[in-house]
mmCIF file of C-alpha atoms in Angstrom:
data_model
loop_
_atom_site.group_PDB
_atom_site.id
_atom_site.type_symbol
_atom_site.label_atom_id
_atom_site.label_comp_id
_atom_site.label_asym_id
_atom_site.label_seq_id
_atom_site.Cartn_x
_atom_site.Cartn_y
_atom_site.Cartn_z
ATOM 1 C CA MET A 1 -37.676 -16.222 3.466
ATOM 2 C CA LYS A 2 -39.823 -18.287 5.758
ATOM 3 C CA LEU A 3 -39.536 -22.000 6.274
ATOM 4 C CA GLN A 4 -41.776 -23.920 8.634
ATOM 5 C CA ARG A 5 -39.693 -27.032 8.940
ATOM 6 C CA HIS A 6 -40.610 -28.800 12.158
ATOM 7 C CA GLY A 7 -43.574 -30.674 10.748
ATOM 8 C CA VAL A 8 -41.595 -31.599 7.661
ATOM 9 C CA VAL A 9 -38.680 -32.932 9.699
ATOM 10 C CA LEU A 10 -41.018 -35.001 11.808
ATOM 11 C CA ALA A 11 -42.611 -36.359 8.661
ATOM 12 C CA ILE A 12 -39.214 -37.291 7.286
ATOM 13 C CA ALA A 13 -38.266 -38.984 10.532
ATOM 14 C CA ALA A 14 -41.507 -40.956 10.524
ATOM 15 C CA ALA A 15 -41.061 -41.937 6.903
ATOM 16 C CA GLY A 16 -37.504 -43.004 7.640
ATOM 17 C CA ALA A 17 -38.666 -45.203 10.512
ATOM 18 C CA LEU A 18 -41.250 -46.891 8.297
ATOM 19 C CA LEU A 19 -38.651 -47.412 5.590
ATOM 20 C CA LEU A 20 -36.233 -48.979 8.041
ATOM 21 C CA SER A 21 -38.845 -51.348 9.376
ATOM 22 C CA ALA A 22 -39.917 -52.373 5.875
ATOM 23 C CA CYS A 23 -36.455 -52.508 4.287
ATOM 24 C CA GLY A 24 -33.921 -52.969 7.038
ATOM 25 C CA SER A 25 -31.078 -53.625 4.615
ATOM 26 C CA ASP A 26 -31.573 -50.459 2.501
ATOM 27 C CA PRO A 27 -28.009 -49.280 1.810
ATOM 28 C CA THR A 28 -28.718 -45.574 2.182
ATOM 29 C CA THR A 29 -30.464 -45.742 5.513
ATOM 30 C CA ALA A 30 -28.013 -48.362 6.724
ATOM 31 C CA GLY A 31 -25.204 -45.817 6.415
ATOM 32 C CA SER A 32 -23.319 -46.860 3.286
ATOM 33 C CA ALA A 33 -23.370 -45.572 -0.271
ATOM 34 C CA GLY A 34 -26.805 -44.319 -1.248
ATOM 35 C CA ALA A 35 -28.580 -45.157 -4.473
ATOM 36 C CA SER A 36 -27.955 -42.749 -7.325
ATOM 37 C CA SER A 37 -30.168 -41.400 -10.082
ATOM 38 C CA ALA A 38 -29.633 -39.208 -13.107
ATOM 39 C CA ASN A 39 -29.804 -36.106 -10.925
ATOM 40 C CA SER A 40 -28.517 -37.529 -7.655
ATOM 41 C CA PRO A 41 -25.073 -39.181 -7.553
ATOM 42 C CA ALA A 42 -24.201 -41.848 -5.039
ATOM 43 C CA VAL A 43 -23.720 -40.556 -1.501
ATOM 44 C CA ASP A 44 -21.558 -42.265 1.122
ATOM 45 C CA CYS A 45 -23.506 -41.953 4.373
ATOM 46 C CA SER A 46 -20.959 -43.784 6.519
ATOM 47 C CA GLY A 47 -19.273 -40.697 7.982
ATOM 48 C CA LYS A 48 -19.992 -39.078 11.328
ATOM 49 C CA LYS A 49 -23.663 -38.521 12.071
ATOM 50 C CA ASN A 50 -23.676 -34.946 13.386
ATOM 51 C CA LEU A 51 -22.214 -32.047 11.410
ATOM 52 C CA ASN A 52 -21.913 -28.505 12.728
ATOM 53 C CA ALA A 53 -21.814 -25.357 10.616
ATOM 54 C CA GLU A 54 -22.282 -21.650 11.233
ATOM 55 C CA GLY A 55 -22.468 -18.377 9.379
ATOM 56 C CA SER A 56 -24.543 -16.465 6.821
ATOM 57 C CA SER A 57 -28.142 -15.845 7.819
ATOM 58 C CA ALA A 58 -29.028 -15.244 4.144
ATOM 59 C CA GLN A 59 -28.726 -18.981 3.461
ATOM 60 C CA LYS A 60 -30.402 -20.202 6.650
ATOM 61 C CA ASN A 61 -33.646 -21.286 4.994
ATOM 62 C CA ALA A 62 -31.733 -22.998 2.184
ATOM 63 C CA MET A 63 -29.725 -24.868 4.813
ATOM 64 C CA ASP A 64 -32.972 -26.045 6.370
ATOM 65 C CA VAL A 65 -34.073 -27.397 2.980
ATOM 66 C CA PHE A 66 -30.676 -29.073 2.548
ATOM 67 C CA ALA A 67 -30.911 -30.600 6.031
ATOM 68 C CA GLN A 68 -34.247 -32.187 5.180
ATOM 69 C CA ALA A 69 -32.844 -33.658 1.971
ATOM 70 C CA TYR A 70 -29.772 -34.902 3.867
ATOM 71 C CA GLN A 71 -31.884 -36.610 6.519
ATOM 72 C CA ALA A 72 -33.912 -38.281 3.778
ATOM 73 C CA LYS A 73 -30.763 -39.413 1.963
ATOM 74 C CA CYS A 74 -28.766 -40.466 5.045
ATOM 75 C CA ALA A 75 -31.127 -41.587 7.801
ATOM 76 C CA GLY A 76 -29.802 -40.766 11.249
ATOM 77 C CA SER A 77 -27.468 -38.050 9.941
ATOM 78 C CA ASN A 78 -28.015 -34.442 10.967
ATOM 79 C CA ILE A 79 -26.553 -30.987 10.569
ATOM 80 C CA ALA A 80 -26.875 -28.113 13.021
ATOM 81 C CA TYR A 81 -26.528 -24.734 11.282
ATOM 82 C CA ASN A 82 -26.257 -21.602 13.410
ATOM 83 C CA PRO A 83 -27.088 -18.414 11.402
ATOM 84 C CA THR A 84 -24.863 -15.999 13.341
ATOM 85 C CA GLY A 85 -23.630 -14.090 10.290
ATOM 86 C CA SER A 86 -20.818 -14.433 7.783
ATOM 87 C CA GLY A 87 -18.070 -12.971 9.951
ATOM 88 C CA ALA A 88 -18.821 -15.325 12.817
ATOM 89 C CA GLY A 89 -19.040 -18.277 10.451
ATOM 90 C CA VAL A 90 -15.560 -17.649 9.062
ATOM 91 C CA LYS A 91 -14.128 -17.148 12.564
ATOM 92 C CA GLN A 92 -15.693 -20.336 13.898
ATOM 93 C CA PHE A 93 -14.447 -22.291 10.888
ATOM 94 C CA THR A 94 -10.871 -21.011 11.103
ATOM 95 C CA ALA A 95 -10.903 -21.743 14.849
ATOM 96 C CA GLY A 96 -11.860 -25.361 14.094
ATOM 97 C CA LEU A 97 -15.131 -25.095 16.038
ATOM 98 C CA VAL A 98 -17.399 -26.011 13.109
ATOM 99 C CA ASP A 99 -17.013 -28.377 10.171
ATOM 100 C CA PHE A 100 -17.639 -25.670 7.588
ATOM 101 C CA GLY A 101 -18.591 -22.007 7.534
ATOM 102 C CA GLY A 102 -21.275 -20.116 5.631
ATOM 103 C CA SER A 103 -20.401 -16.707 4.208
ATOM 104 C CA ASP A 104 -21.937 -14.031 1.965
ATOM 105 C CA SER A 105 -18.509 -13.553 0.413
ATOM 106 C CA ALA A 106 -15.443 -15.644 -0.359
ATOM 107 C CA LEU A 107 -12.548 -15.687 2.093
ATOM 108 C CA LYS A 108 -10.584 -12.457 2.098
ATOM 109 C CA GLU A 109 -6.843 -12.591 1.498
ATOM 110 C CA SER A 110 -6.330 -11.736 5.165
ATOM 111 C CA GLU A 111 -8.348 -14.823 6.167
ATOM 112 C CA THR A 112 -6.772 -17.470 3.952
ATOM 113 C CA ALA A 113 -3.729 -18.185 6.137
ATOM 114 C CA ALA A 114 -5.846 -18.888 9.230
ATOM 115 C CA ALA A 115 -8.209 -21.046 7.156
ATOM 116 C CA ALA A 116 -5.302 -23.049 5.757
ATOM 117 C CA ALA A 117 -3.876 -23.558 9.247
ATOM 118 C CA ARG A 118 -7.258 -24.904 10.382
ATOM 119 C CA CYS A 119 -7.134 -27.316 7.417
ATOM 120 C CA GLN A 120 -3.782 -28.812 8.502
ATOM 121 C CA ASN A 121 -1.876 -26.473 6.159
ATOM 122 C CA ASN A 122 -4.109 -27.203 3.179
ATOM 123 C CA PRO A 123 -6.116 -24.589 1.265
ATOM 124 C CA ALA A 124 -9.708 -23.854 2.198
ATOM 125 C CA TRP A 125 -12.148 -23.748 -0.704
ATOM 126 C CA ASN A 126 -15.047 -21.351 -1.316
ATOM 127 C CA LEU A 127 -18.033 -23.283 -2.701
ATOM 128 C CA PRO A 128 -20.960 -21.049 -3.814
ATOM 129 C CA MET A 129 -23.872 -23.339 -2.981
ATOM 130 C CA VAL A 130 -26.768 -20.881 -2.496
ATOM 131 C CA PHE A 131 -27.875 -18.106 -4.837
ATOM 132 C CA GLY A 132 -30.585 -15.638 -3.905
ATOM 133 C CA PRO A 133 -31.949 -13.157 -6.434
ATOM 134 C CA ILE A 134 -32.480 -9.600 -5.209
ATOM 135 C CA ALA A 135 -35.686 -7.975 -6.415
ATOM 136 C CA VAL A 136 -36.128 -4.277 -7.071
ATOM 137 C CA GLY A 137 -39.587 -4.184 -5.543
ATOM 138 C CA TYR A 138 -41.996 -1.294 -5.876
ATOM 139 C CA LYS A 139 -45.594 -0.205 -5.293
ATOM 140 C CA LEU A 140 -47.156 1.989 -7.948
ATOM 141 C CA ASN A 141 -50.869 1.858 -8.657
ATOM 142 C CA GLY A 142 -51.643 0.803 -12.209
ATOM 143 C CA ILE A 143 -48.018 -0.042 -13.061
ATOM 144 C CA THR A 144 -47.149 -3.699 -12.614
ATOM 145 C CA ASP A 145 -44.804 -3.994 -15.590
ATOM 146 C CA LEU A 146 -41.821 -1.673 -15.217
ATOM 147 C CA THR A 147 -38.320 -1.778 -16.679
ATOM 148 C CA LEU A 148 -35.246 -0.169 -15.137
ATOM 149 C CA ASN A 149 -31.566 -0.386 -15.948
ATOM 150 C CA GLY A 150 -28.424 0.060 -13.869
ATOM 151 C CA GLU A 151 -28.156 3.766 -14.608
ATOM 152 C CA THR A 152 -31.748 4.710 -13.760
ATOM 153 C CA THR A 153 -31.723 2.501 -10.665
ATOM 154 C CA ALA A 154 -28.530 4.184 -9.453
ATOM 155 C CA LYS A 155 -30.050 7.626 -9.992
ATOM 156 C CA ILE A 156 -33.224 6.648 -8.131
ATOM 157 C CA PHE A 157 -31.310 5.294 -5.142
ATOM 158 C CA SER A 158 -29.017 8.336 -4.997
ATOM 159 C CA GLY A 159 -31.861 10.863 -5.267
ATOM 160 C CA GLN A 160 -31.087 12.119 -8.769
ATOM 161 C CA ILE A 161 -34.397 10.789 -10.101
ATOM 162 C CA LYS A 162 -37.206 11.923 -7.813
ATOM 163 C CA SER A 163 -40.498 11.158 -9.578
ATOM 164 C CA TRP A 164 -41.871 8.146 -11.396
ATOM 165 C CA ASN A 165 -42.541 10.045 -14.636
ATOM 166 C CA ASP A 166 -38.924 11.179 -14.951
ATOM 167 C CA PRO A 167 -37.901 11.144 -18.645
ATOM 168 C CA ALA A 168 -35.150 8.569 -18.003
ATOM 169 C CA VAL A 169 -37.664 6.101 -16.539
ATOM 170 C CA ALA A 170 -40.230 6.896 -19.236
ATOM 171 C CA ALA A 171 -37.686 6.190 -21.975
ATOM 172 C CA LEU A 172 -37.300 2.627 -20.695
ATOM 173 C CA ASN A 173 -41.080 2.151 -20.589
ATOM 174 C CA PRO A 174 -42.517 3.385 -23.905
ATOM 175 C CA GLY A 175 -46.291 3.321 -24.207
ATOM 176 C CA LYS A 176 -46.837 3.509 -20.446
ATOM 177 C CA THR A 177 -48.283 6.531 -18.690
ATOM 178 C CA LEU A 178 -46.178 6.909 -15.559
ATOM 179 C CA PRO A 179 -47.610 9.002 -12.716
ATOM 180 C CA ALA A 180 -45.921 12.097 -11.300
ATOM 181 C CA THR A 181 -45.887 10.385 -7.916
ATOM 182 C CA PRO A 182 -42.769 11.160 -5.859
ATOM 183 C CA ILE A 183 -40.414 8.213 -5.488
ATOM 184 C CA ASN A 184 -40.026 6.978 -1.913
ATOM 185 C CA VAL A 185 -36.774 5.009 -1.590
ATOM 186 C CA VAL A 186 -36.672 2.337 1.131
ATOM 187 C CA PHE A 187 -33.337 0.842 2.197
ATOM 188 C CA ARG A 188 -31.980 -1.520 4.846
ATOM 189 C CA SER A 189 -31.170 0.454 7.984
ATOM 190 C CA ASP A 190 -29.054 -2.365 9.426
ATOM 191 C CA ASP A 191 -25.759 -3.635 8.015
ATOM 192 C CA SER A 192 -26.590 -6.141 5.310
ATOM 193 C CA GLY A 193 -24.940 -8.362 2.717
ATOM 194 C CA THR A 194 -27.984 -7.643 0.538
ATOM 195 C CA THR A 195 -27.152 -3.937 0.656
ATOM 196 C CA ASP A 196 -23.522 -4.640 -0.182
ATOM 197 C CA ASN A 197 -24.410 -6.765 -3.208
ATOM 198 C CA PHE A 198 -27.007 -4.249 -4.396
ATOM 199 C CA GLN A 199 -24.503 -1.408 -4.221
ATOM 200 C CA GLN A 200 -21.873 -3.537 -5.978
ATOM 201 C CA TYR A 201 -24.422 -4.070 -8.749
ATOM 202 C CA LEU A 202 -25.026 -0.319 -9.010
ATOM 203 C CA THR A 203 -21.276 0.303 -9.191
ATOM 204 C CA ALA A 204 -20.802 -2.239 -11.989
ATOM 205 C CA ALA A 205 -23.963 -1.632 -14.028
ATOM 206 C CA SER A 206 -24.685 2.108 -13.811
ATOM 207 C CA LYS A 207 -22.138 3.431 -16.335
ATOM 208 C CA GLY A 208 -20.669 5.714 -13.701
ATOM 209 C CA ALA A 209 -23.989 7.011 -12.327
ATOM 210 C CA TRP A 210 -23.296 5.399 -8.940
ATOM 211 C CA THR A 211 -20.167 6.893 -7.395
ATOM 212 C CA LYS A 212 -20.858 6.243 -3.720
ATOM 213 C CA GLY A 213 -19.237 2.831 -3.418
ATOM 214 C CA ALA A 214 -20.484 -0.361 -1.791
ATOM 215 C CA GLY A 215 -20.446 -1.877 1.690
ATOM 216 C CA LYS A 216 -23.036 -3.310 4.063
ATOM 217 C CA LYS A 217 -24.353 0.137 5.034
ATOM 218 C CA PHE A 218 -26.553 1.911 2.485
ATOM 219 C CA VAL A 219 -24.733 5.017 1.236
ATOM 220 C CA GLY A 220 -27.230 6.455 -1.245
ATOM 221 C CA GLY A 221 -28.079 9.391 0.989
ATOM 222 C CA VAL A 222 -31.796 9.343 0.199
ATOM 223 C CA GLY A 223 -34.956 7.649 1.431
ATOM 224 C CA SER A 224 -35.992 5.992 4.673
ATOM 225 C CA GLY A 225 -34.520 2.944 6.372
ATOM 226 C CA ALA A 226 -36.263 -0.201 7.594
ATOM 227 C CA GLN A 227 -34.917 -2.998 9.772
ATOM 228 C CA GLY A 228 -34.211 -6.292 8.046
ATOM 229 C CA SER A 229 -35.573 -7.667 4.813
ATOM 230 C CA ALA A 230 -39.003 -8.144 6.365
ATOM 231 C CA GLY A 231 -39.114 -4.481 7.374
ATOM 232 C CA VAL A 232 -38.080 -3.292 3.923
ATOM 233 C CA GLY A 233 -40.702 -5.411 2.192
ATOM 234 C CA GLN A 234 -43.433 -4.211 4.548
ATOM 235 C CA ALA A 235 -42.413 -0.559 4.203
ATOM 236 C CA ILE A 236 -42.489 -0.695 0.411
ATOM 237 C CA GLY A 237 -45.882 -2.377 0.408
ATOM 238 C CA ALA A 238 -47.336 0.160 2.846
ATOM 239 C CA THR A 239 -46.594 3.343 0.885
ATOM 240 C CA GLU A 240 -47.630 4.278 -2.641
ATOM 241 C CA GLY A 241 -44.694 5.248 -4.849
ATOM 242 C CA SER A 242 -42.134 3.260 -2.863
ATOM 243 C CA ILE A 243 -39.201 1.303 -4.223
ATOM 244 C CA GLY A 244 -36.501 -0.769 -2.518
ATOM 245 C CA TYR A 245 -34.197 -3.762 -2.853
ATOM 246 C CA VAL A 246 -35.109 -6.985 -1.104
ATOM 247 C CA GLU A 247 -34.662 -10.740 -1.443
ATOM 248 C CA LEU A 248 -37.221 -12.351 -3.738
ATOM 249 C CA SER A 249 -39.258 -14.105 -1.057
ATOM 250 C CA PHE A 250 -39.914 -10.860 0.828
ATOM 251 C CA ALA A 251 -41.075 -9.172 -2.365
ATOM 252 C CA GLN A 252 -43.440 -12.101 -2.902
ATOM 253 C CA ASP A 253 -44.639 -12.081 0.719
ATOM 254 C CA ASN A 254 -45.606 -8.413 0.451
ATOM 255 C CA LYS A 255 -47.099 -8.748 -3.044
ATOM 256 C CA LEU A 256 -44.723 -6.186 -4.482
ATOM 257 C CA SER A 257 -44.336 -5.548 -8.170
ATOM 258 C CA MET A 258 -40.798 -6.351 -9.312
ATOM 259 C CA ALA A 259 -38.937 -4.341 -11.923
ATOM 260 C CA LYS A 260 -37.474 -5.985 -14.971
ATOM 261 C CA ILE A 261 -33.824 -5.133 -15.522
ATOM 262 C CA ASP A 262 -32.451 -4.112 -18.910
ATOM 263 C CA ASN A 263 -28.742 -4.949 -18.860
ATOM 264 C CA GLY A 264 -28.263 -3.609 -22.381
ATOM 265 C CA SER A 265 -29.789 -6.578 -24.169
ATOM 266 C CA GLY A 266 -33.464 -6.000 -23.399
ATOM 267 C CA ALA A 267 -35.752 -6.193 -20.374
ATOM 268 C CA VAL A 268 -35.318 -9.314 -18.227
ATOM 269 C CA GLU A 269 -37.761 -10.446 -15.541
ATOM 270 C CA LEU A 270 -36.709 -12.248 -12.392
ATOM 271 C CA ASN A 271 -37.272 -16.014 -12.584
ATOM 272 C CA ASP A 272 -35.313 -19.259 -12.179
ATOM 273 C CA GLN A 273 -34.264 -19.357 -15.818
ATOM 274 C CA THR A 274 -32.950 -15.786 -16.019
ATOM 275 C CA VAL A 275 -31.122 -16.055 -12.694
ATOM 276 C CA GLY A 276 -29.669 -19.402 -13.778
ATOM 277 C CA LYS A 277 -28.343 -17.784 -16.938
ATOM 278 C CA ALA A 278 -26.614 -15.123 -14.843
ATOM 279 C CA ILE A 279 -25.058 -17.776 -12.600
ATOM 280 C CA GLU A 280 -23.748 -19.595 -15.660
ATOM 281 C CA ALA A 281 -22.135 -16.338 -16.821
ATOM 282 C CA ALA A 282 -20.296 -15.833 -13.511
ATOM 283 C CA LYS A 283 -16.524 -16.007 -13.796
ATOM 284 C CA VAL A 284 -14.577 -18.033 -11.249
ATOM 285 C CA LYS A 285 -11.625 -16.118 -9.847
ATOM 286 C CA GLY A 286 -10.457 -18.931 -7.567
ATOM 287 C CA GLN A 287 -7.966 -21.568 -8.650
ATOM 288 C CA GLY A 288 -8.847 -25.200 -9.357
ATOM 289 C CA ASN A 289 -11.696 -26.350 -7.093
ATOM 290 C CA ASP A 290 -11.784 -23.054 -5.205
ATOM 291 C CA LEU A 291 -14.897 -21.587 -6.831
ATOM 292 C CA ALA A 292 -14.716 -18.030 -5.491
ATOM 293 C CA LEU A 293 -16.671 -15.879 -7.955
ATOM 294 C CA ASP A 294 -16.078 -12.524 -9.564
ATOM 295 C CA LEU A 295 -19.629 -11.239 -9.172
ATOM 296 C CA ASN A 296 -18.793 -8.084 -11.100
ATOM 297 C CA SER A 297 -18.860 -10.364 -14.140
ATOM 298 C CA VAL A 298 -22.541 -10.967 -13.321
ATOM 299 C CA TYR A 299 -23.516 -7.464 -12.215
ATOM 300 C CA GLY A 300 -22.070 -5.927 -15.361
ATOM 301 C CA THR A 301 -23.171 -8.646 -17.785
ATOM 302 C CA THR A 302 -24.865 -7.795 -21.073
ATOM 303 C CA GLU A 303 -25.814 -11.444 -21.653
ATOM 304 C CA ALA A 304 -29.271 -11.574 -23.214
ATOM 305 C CA GLY A 305 -31.868 -13.074 -20.882
ATOM 306 C CA ALA A 306 -29.671 -12.896 -17.751
ATOM 307 C CA TYR A 307 -31.032 -11.299 -14.563
ATOM 308 C CA PRO A 308 -27.883 -9.798 -13.030
ATOM 309 C CA LEU A 309 -28.895 -8.827 -9.497
ATOM 310 C CA ILE A 310 -28.029 -11.829 -7.330
ATOM 311 C CA LEU A 311 -26.411 -12.669 -4.018
ATOM 312 C CA ALA A 312 -24.143 -15.719 -3.680
ATOM 313 C CA THR A 313 -23.408 -17.418 -0.374
ATOM 314 C CA TYR A 314 -20.537 -19.830 0.108
ATOM 315 C CA GLU A 315 -19.734 -22.905 2.117
ATOM 316 C CA ILE A 316 -16.128 -22.538 3.324
ATOM 317 C CA VAL A 317 -14.578 -26.026 3.512
ATOM 318 C CA CYS A 318 -11.195 -27.693 3.864
ATOM 319 C CA SER A 319 -9.797 -29.129 0.646
ATOM 320 C CA LYS A 320 -7.890 -31.593 2.863
ATOM 321 C CA GLY A 321 -7.257 -31.913 6.563
ATOM 322 C CA TYR A 322 -10.506 -33.330 7.899
ATOM 323 C CA ASP A 323 -10.477 -36.627 9.730
ATOM 324 C CA ALA A 324 -11.921 -39.424 7.567
ATOM 325 C CA ASP A 325 -15.376 -39.494 9.179
ATOM 326 C CA THR A 326 -15.801 -35.719 8.938
ATOM 327 C CA ALA A 327 -14.653 -35.652 5.310
ATOM 328 C CA LYS A 328 -17.219 -38.321 4.398
ATOM 329 C CA ALA A 329 -20.019 -36.443 6.168
ATOM 330 C CA VAL A 330 -19.128 -33.054 4.670
ATOM 331 C CA LYS A 331 -19.023 -34.590 1.199
ATOM 332 C CA ALA A 332 -22.315 -36.435 1.755
ATOM 333 C CA PHE A 333 -24.091 -33.298 2.944
ATOM 334 C CA LEU A 334 -22.752 -31.006 0.212
ATOM 335 C CA THR A 335 -23.415 -33.587 -2.526
ATOM 336 C CA THR A 336 -27.008 -33.845 -1.337
ATOM 337 C CA ALA A 337 -27.309 -30.052 -1.068
ATOM 338 C CA ALA A 338 -26.092 -29.605 -4.641
ATOM 339 C CA THR A 339 -28.519 -32.215 -6.017
ATOM 340 C CA ASP A 340 -31.643 -33.332 -4.131
ATOM 341 C CA GLY A 341 -31.557 -30.183 -2.000
ATOM 342 C CA GLN A 342 -32.030 -27.922 -5.009
ATOM 343 C CA ALA A 343 -35.503 -29.240 -5.842
ATOM 344 C CA ASN A 344 -37.503 -27.085 -3.425
ATOM 345 C CA LEU A 345 -35.405 -23.917 -3.255
ATOM 346 C CA SER A 346 -37.564 -21.793 -5.565
ATOM 347 C CA GLN A 347 -40.510 -21.691 -3.197
ATOM 348 C CA TYR A 348 -38.271 -20.124 -0.539
ATOM 349 C CA GLY A 349 -36.902 -17.383 -2.774
ATOM 350 C CA TYR A 350 -33.641 -19.002 -3.868
ATOM 351 C CA ALA A 351 -32.436 -19.927 -7.357
ATOM 352 C CA PRO A 352 -31.685 -23.601 -8.130
ATOM 353 C CA LEU A 353 -28.240 -24.296 -9.558
ATOM 354 C CA PRO A 354 -28.038 -24.540 -13.345
ATOM 355 C CA ALA A 355 -26.709 -27.887 -14.557
ATOM 356 C CA GLU A 356 -23.272 -26.726 -15.718
ATOM 357 C CA PHE A 357 -22.549 -24.880 -12.473
ATOM 358 C CA GLN A 358 -23.906 -27.798 -10.440
ATOM 359 C CA GLN A 359 -21.350 -30.064 -12.079
ATOM 360 C CA LYS A 360 -18.499 -27.700 -11.142
ATOM 361 C CA LEU A 361 -19.624 -27.837 -7.532
ATOM 362 C CA LEU A 362 -19.955 -31.606 -7.505
ATOM 363 C CA THR A 363 -16.453 -31.968 -8.939
ATOM 364 C CA ALA A 364 -15.090 -29.794 -6.128
ATOM 365 C CA VAL A 365 -17.081 -31.563 -3.425
ATOM 366 C CA GLN A 366 -15.905 -34.991 -4.537
ATOM 367 C CA ALA A 367 -12.292 -33.784 -4.373
ATOM 368 C CA ILE A 368 -12.527 -32.985 -0.634
ATOM 369 C CA ALA A 369 -10.225 -35.357 1.257
#
């Protein structure tokens, strides 16, 4: 996921300066409640001007998009996001060194006490703001329309299915002549939240074919590793017969074909609508405005038209316990992220929030005190 933002930020700054000179009393740029629209509720821009956050690198490009929208909504307000990884983001948040943390997973039970202490003995909430679909990308000459399911994918990534014309793959693709080309599995060689989510999907969706467990290290025992999402995408694209798991934007960058997934209700391609349907099907396991998700409810879904292979990243925030200026700024930023900030996410490989889920988030954000 690549975002060239410097020119855009400069353009926003210039536009903001022109707007201020032309309309010096504009309420949004003046630092009070911003104008609302059908898709963008009023935003109070009167909080502190500089927010700090840290954590998940998977959402870094989305945070850049959100920052641009925030600067446009609240002129003179900024956020610095440091993509040091989920673990560091949680640690920095619980230590009170950043205003909120970014994480590829909700707070663990062992982390909730420290988070509550940081929030002046109030609960911290997990707000899933960024969703990134994971593509099963492949390169196979003459085959650009391929369907897999959880079971066949698990067998491919554990070495049980070794060639593209295996009967199990052929059964999911009637009428297609699949080559006898050996399958070359490509996986992330470094620890990765993408790997963890992919292996959780295989565990939930494979009907017992995947018995190796999950975790950030690939445990399939087959194939060749590549460093980072960029390395995986390049490796798949460089070798005929290859297949791997990678975030959508890297599959697009390397012009990979992307498998449809049959979750039991027919083949589903990866697009905003099918990912949105999966997000809507996600069950919340948190209480009240803590929106921690049970992603197994997505990975194992049989909902027609839902693409189940997604990664969710959270903003870890205090429900209460911020000083007034910080609370206003956190709410302003997250409200903008959940509304205006969603408009351009697709072009960077993320999935915009579906309306019903967006409303759940906005309800939680507005309850921050």
